[in-house]
mmCIF file of C-alpha atoms in Angstrom:
data_model
loop_
_atom_site.group_PDB
_atom_site.id
_atom_site.type_symbol
_atom_site.label_atom_id
_atom_site.label_comp_id
_atom_site.label_asym_id
_atom_site.label_seq_id
_atom_site.Cartn_x
_atom_site.Cartn_y
_atom_site.Cartn_z
ATOM 1 C CA UNK W 84 84.044 120.148 94.669
ATOM 2 C CA UNK W 85 83.116 116.642 93.612
ATOM 3 C CA UNK W 86 79.588 115.298 93.468
ATOM 4 C CA UNK W 87 80.141 113.191 96.595
ATOM 5 C CA UNK W 88 81.501 116.169 98.568
ATOM 6 C CA UNK W 89 78.484 118.239 97.516
ATOM 7 C CA UNK W 90 76.085 115.502 98.593
ATOM 8 C CA UNK W 91 77.804 115.196 101.957
ATOM 9 C CA UNK W 92 77.488 118.923 102.570
ATOM 10 C CA UNK W 93 73.793 118.805 101.667
ATOM 11 C CA UNK W 94 73.260 115.918 104.081
ATOM 12 C CA UNK W 95 75.119 117.788 106.835
ATOM 13 C CA UNK W 96 72.774 120.753 106.275
ATOM 14 C CA UNK W 97 69.524 118.740 105.981
ATOM 15 C CA UNK W 98 69.869 116.380 108.971
ATOM 16 C CA UNK W 99 70.107 119.129 111.638
ATOM 17 C CA UNK W 100 67.060 120.776 110.033
ATOM 18 C CA UNK W 101 65.191 117.456 110.269
ATOM 19 C CA UNK W 102 66.267 117.205 113.921
ATOM 20 C CA UNK W 103 64.916 120.702 114.663
ATOM 21 C CA UNK W 104 61.638 119.846 112.895
ATOM 22 C CA UNK W 105 61.446 116.652 114.954
ATOM 23 C CA UNK W 106 61.928 118.692 118.146
ATOM 24 C CA UNK W 107 59.096 121.030 117.189
ATOM 25 C CA UNK W 108 56.765 118.113 116.353
ATOM 26 C CA UNK W 109 57.720 116.323 119.570
ATOM 27 C CA UNK W 110 56.995 119.451 121.603
ATOM 28 C CA UNK W 111 53.428 119.670 120.278
ATOM 29 C CA UNK W 112 52.673 115.927 120.027
ATOM 30 C CA UNK W 113 50.725 114.137 122.735
ATOM 31 C CA UNK W 114 52.926 111.995 125.023
ATOM 32 C CA UNK W 115 52.777 108.260 124.246
ATOM 33 C CA UNK W 116 51.712 108.642 120.609
ATOM 34 C CA UNK W 117 53.484 107.228 117.593
ATOM 35 C CA UNK W 118 53.943 110.748 116.228
ATOM 36 C CA UNK W 119 55.930 111.747 119.340
ATOM 37 C CA UNK W 120 58.096 108.605 119.051
ATOM 38 C CA UNK W 121 58.858 109.321 115.382
ATOM 39 C CA UNK W 122 59.695 112.945 116.241
ATOM 40 C CA UNK W 123 62.104 111.693 118.925
ATOM 41 C CA UNK W 124 63.774 109.478 116.347
ATOM 42 C CA UNK W 125 64.104 112.432 113.972
ATOM 43 C CA UNK W 126 65.808 114.417 116.742
ATOM 44 C CA UNK W 127 68.514 111.748 117.073
ATOM 45 C CA UNK W 128 69.434 111.744 113.376
ATOM 46 C CA UNK W 129 71.928 114.588 113.795
ATOM 47 C CA UNK W 130 74.197 112.613 116.186
ATOM 48 C CA UNK W 131 76.260 110.841 113.462
ATOM 49 C CA UNK W 132 76.734 114.143 111.681
ATOM 50 C CA UNK W 133 78.260 115.733 114.778
ATOM 51 C CA UNK W 134 80.775 112.869 115.007
ATOM 52 C CA UNK W 135 81.718 113.331 111.359
ATOM 53 C CA UNK W 136 82.067 117.103 111.761
ATOM 54 C CA UNK W 137 84.305 116.643 114.811
ATOM 55 C CA UNK W 138 86.440 114.085 112.927
ATOM 56 C CA UNK W 139 86.720 116.501 109.988
ATOM 57 C CA UNK W 140 87.808 119.317 112.305
ATOM 58 C CA UNK W 141 90.429 117.103 113.960
ATOM 59 C CA UNK W 142 91.709 116.178 110.514
ATOM 60 C CA UNK W 143 92.209 119.865 109.721
ATOM 61 C CA UNK W 144 94.475 120.427 112.733
ATOM 62 C CA UNK W 145 98.133 120.842 111.751
ATOM 63 C CA UNK W 146 100.282 117.905 112.758
ATOM 64 C CA UNK W 147 103.973 117.399 113.075
ATOM 65 C CA UNK W 148 105.447 114.615 111.016
ATOM 66 C CA UNK W 149 106.357 111.710 113.289
ATOM 67 C CA UNK W 150 110.050 111.218 113.761
ATOM 68 C CA UNK W 151 110.918 107.739 112.671
ATOM 69 C CA UNK W 152 113.922 106.420 114.462
ATOM 70 C CA UNK W 153 115.929 104.451 111.975
ATOM 71 C CA UNK W 154 117.806 101.595 113.544
ATOM 72 C CA UNK W 155 121.530 101.875 113.222
ATOM 73 C CA UNK W 156 122.633 99.687 110.362
ATOM 74 C CA UNK W 157 125.889 98.321 109.102
ATOM 75 C CA UNK W 158 126.486 101.543 107.177
ATOM 76 C CA UNK W 159 127.048 103.298 110.515
ATOM 77 C CA UNK W 160 129.783 100.836 111.483
ATOM 78 C CA UNK W 161 133.229 101.996 110.380
ATOM 79 C CA UNK W 162 134.935 98.660 109.635
ATOM 80 C CA UNK W 163 134.094 94.999 109.341
ATOM 81 C CA UNK W 164 134.642 93.344 112.732
ATOM 82 C CA UNK W 165 134.253 89.553 112.726
ATOM 83 C CA UNK W 166 132.203 88.204 115.626
ATOM 84 C CA UNK W 167 131.769 84.555 114.658
ATOM 85 C CA UNK W 168 133.508 82.045 112.426
ATOM 86 C CA UNK W 169 130.961 79.916 110.599
ATOM 87 C CA UNK W 170 130.831 77.103 108.099
ATOM 88 C CA UNK W 171 128.318 77.994 105.347
ATOM 89 C CA UNK W 172 126.949 75.889 102.541
ATOM 90 C CA UNK W 173 125.072 78.003 100.035
ATOM 91 C CA UNK W 174 122.048 76.232 98.547
ATOM 92 C CA UNK W 175 121.849 75.626 94.850
ATOM 93 C CA UNK W 176 119.037 77.621 93.221
ATOM 94 C CA UNK W 177 116.158 75.838 91.527
ATOM 95 C CA UNK W 178 116.867 77.669 88.265
ATOM 96 C CA UNK W 179 120.121 76.360 86.736
ATOM 97 C CA UNK W 180 120.986 79.697 85.129
ATOM 98 C CA UNK W 181 121.162 81.269 88.610
ATOM 99 C CA UNK W 182 123.661 78.670 89.851
ATOM 100 C CA UNK W 183 126.654 80.990 89.769
ATOM 101 C CA UNK W 184 129.310 81.446 92.456
ATOM 102 C CA UNK W 185 129.125 84.369 94.876
ATOM 103 C CA UNK W 186 131.659 86.930 93.753
ATOM 104 C CA UNK W 187 133.797 89.201 95.914
ATOM 105 C CA UNK W 188 132.059 91.828 97.997
ATOM 106 C CA UNK W 189 129.949 92.379 101.079
ATOM 107 C CA UNK W 190 126.744 90.445 101.627
ATOM 108 C CA UNK W 191 123.995 91.029 104.183
ATOM 109 C CA UNK W 192 121.301 88.807 105.575
ATOM 110 C CA UNK W 193 120.044 87.226 108.767
ATOM 111 C CA UNK W 194 121.102 84.136 110.663
ATOM 112 C CA UNK W 195 117.897 82.329 111.625
ATOM 113 C CA UNK W 196 117.889 80.176 114.718
ATOM 114 C CA UNK W 197 114.482 78.591 115.433
ATOM 115 C CA UNK W 198 112.173 81.615 115.219
ATOM 116 C CA UNK W 199 114.787 84.327 115.860
ATOM 117 C CA UNK W 200 116.744 86.238 113.249
ATOM 118 C CA UNK W 201 119.990 88.145 113.715
ATOM 119 C CA UNK W 202 121.217 90.676 111.159
ATOM 120 C CA UNK W 203 124.676 89.873 109.840
ATOM 121 C CA UNK W 204 127.083 90.714 107.092
ATOM 122 C CA UNK W 205 129.994 88.780 105.637
ATOM 123 C CA UNK W 206 132.603 89.420 103.028
ATOM 124 C CA UNK W 207 133.983 87.434 100.166
ATOM 125 C CA UNK W 208 137.606 88.580 99.692
ATOM 126 C CA UNK W 209 138.708 90.283 96.488
ATOM 127 C CA UNK W 210 139.766 87.727 93.907
ATOM 128 C CA UNK W 211 137.797 84.895 95.565
ATOM 129 C CA UNK W 212 134.387 83.357 94.940
ATOM 130 C CA UNK W 213 132.148 80.911 96.786
ATOM 131 C CA UNK W 214 130.721 77.966 94.895
ATOM 132 C CA UNK W 215 127.207 76.919 95.793
ATOM 133 C CA UNK W 216 126.763 73.503 97.353
ATOM 134 C CA UNK W 217 130.241 73.323 98.913
ATOM 135 C CA UNK W 218 130.984 74.285 102.528
ATOM 136 C CA UNK W 219 133.132 77.345 103.107
ATOM 137 C CA UNK W 220 134.471 78.890 106.314
ATOM 138 C CA UNK W 221 133.672 82.590 106.698
ATOM 139 C CA UNK W 222 133.760 85.261 109.372
ATOM 140 C CA UNK W 223 130.507 87.083 109.976
ATOM 141 C CA UNK W 224 129.678 90.307 111.798
ATOM 142 C CA UNK W 225 126.497 90.723 113.845
ATOM 143 C CA UNK W 226 124.636 94.002 113.891
ATOM 144 C CA UNK W 227 123.969 93.441 117.627
ATOM 145 C CA UNK W 228 126.741 91.145 118.824
ATOM 146 C CA UNK W 229 125.832 91.378 122.518
ATOM 147 C CA UNK W 230 122.397 89.905 121.793
ATOM 148 C CA UNK W 231 123.367 87.415 119.109
ATOM 149 C CA UNK W 232 126.684 85.884 120.176
ATOM 150 C CA UNK W 233 125.362 84.035 123.246
ATOM 151 C CA UNK W 234 122.865 82.218 120.988
ATOM 152 C CA UNK W 235 125.553 80.838 118.665
ATOM 153 C CA UNK W 236 127.651 78.426 120.679
ATOM 154 C CA UNK W 237 130.095 76.198 118.839
ATOM 155 C CA UNK W 238 128.193 73.586 116.832
ATOM 156 C CA UNK W 239 124.912 75.545 116.615
ATOM 157 C CA UNK W 240 123.137 74.941 113.291
ATOM 158 C CA UNK W 241 121.305 77.833 111.597
ATOM 159 C CA UNK W 242 119.961 79.020 108.258
ATOM 160 C CA UNK W 243 120.843 82.181 106.337
ATOM 161 C CA UNK W 244 117.975 84.362 105.152
ATOM 162 C CA UNK W 245 118.551 86.957 102.420
ATOM 163 C CA UNK W 246 115.541 89.029 101.422
ATOM 164 C CA UNK W 247 112.724 86.471 101.602
ATOM 165 C CA UNK W 248 114.600 83.261 100.809
ATOM 166 C CA UNK W 249 116.815 80.916 102.755
ATOM 167 C CA UNK W 250 120.045 80.813 100.761
ATOM 168 C CA UNK W 251 122.405 78.827 102.976
ATOM 169 C CA UNK W 252 122.734 76.462 105.900
ATOM 170 C CA UNK W 253 125.434 77.003 108.460
ATOM 171 C CA UNK W 254 127.199 75.817 111.547
ATOM 172 C CA UNK W 255 128.801 78.051 114.183
ATOM 173 C CA UNK W 256 132.499 77.241 114.520
ATOM 174 C CA UNK W 257 134.168 79.699 116.863
ATOM 175 C CA UNK W 258 133.209 82.923 118.616
ATOM 176 C CA UNK W 259 135.473 85.890 118.060
ATOM 177 C CA UNK W 260 134.708 87.276 121.550
ATOM 178 C CA UNK W 261 137.974 89.207 121.689
ATOM 179 C CA UNK W 262 136.593 91.596 119.008
ATOM 180 C CA UNK W 263 133.313 92.550 120.735
#
């Protein structure tokens, strides 16, 4: 037991005793005197302790771990299904040593339109790379195509957010509605 825990237990034991002493003094004191008023105040000192004891008891009750519903991600989707053809221009980084082309593979981010973001993924084909600063046409897949596709009509401008940085600017070219 730590020093603070010991002190708390002592306080929990002393304050009810002070309240009982205040009740005894109040019982024998003359009504309207300062002594009776002070005794009344001493009787009320136990109230915060009762709240703390109740909170401690509630904390001791066994609880079930909350079930956190994980949103379905791209890992749950079996294959890449393009929903929108876009024209992307990846921004050049401020640090010259980071100005390297995007290599082949799958990339994930969010298309940001005003104050809304839509989770997407796109692929750079094997053997290809995307140079920063030059526009490139790509197919992207939305995580929730039914919600996102109506927002991206042909010619809609957007930004691409990856982690906490905007990495590209884009323009919606053509909906792939036949794949939804």
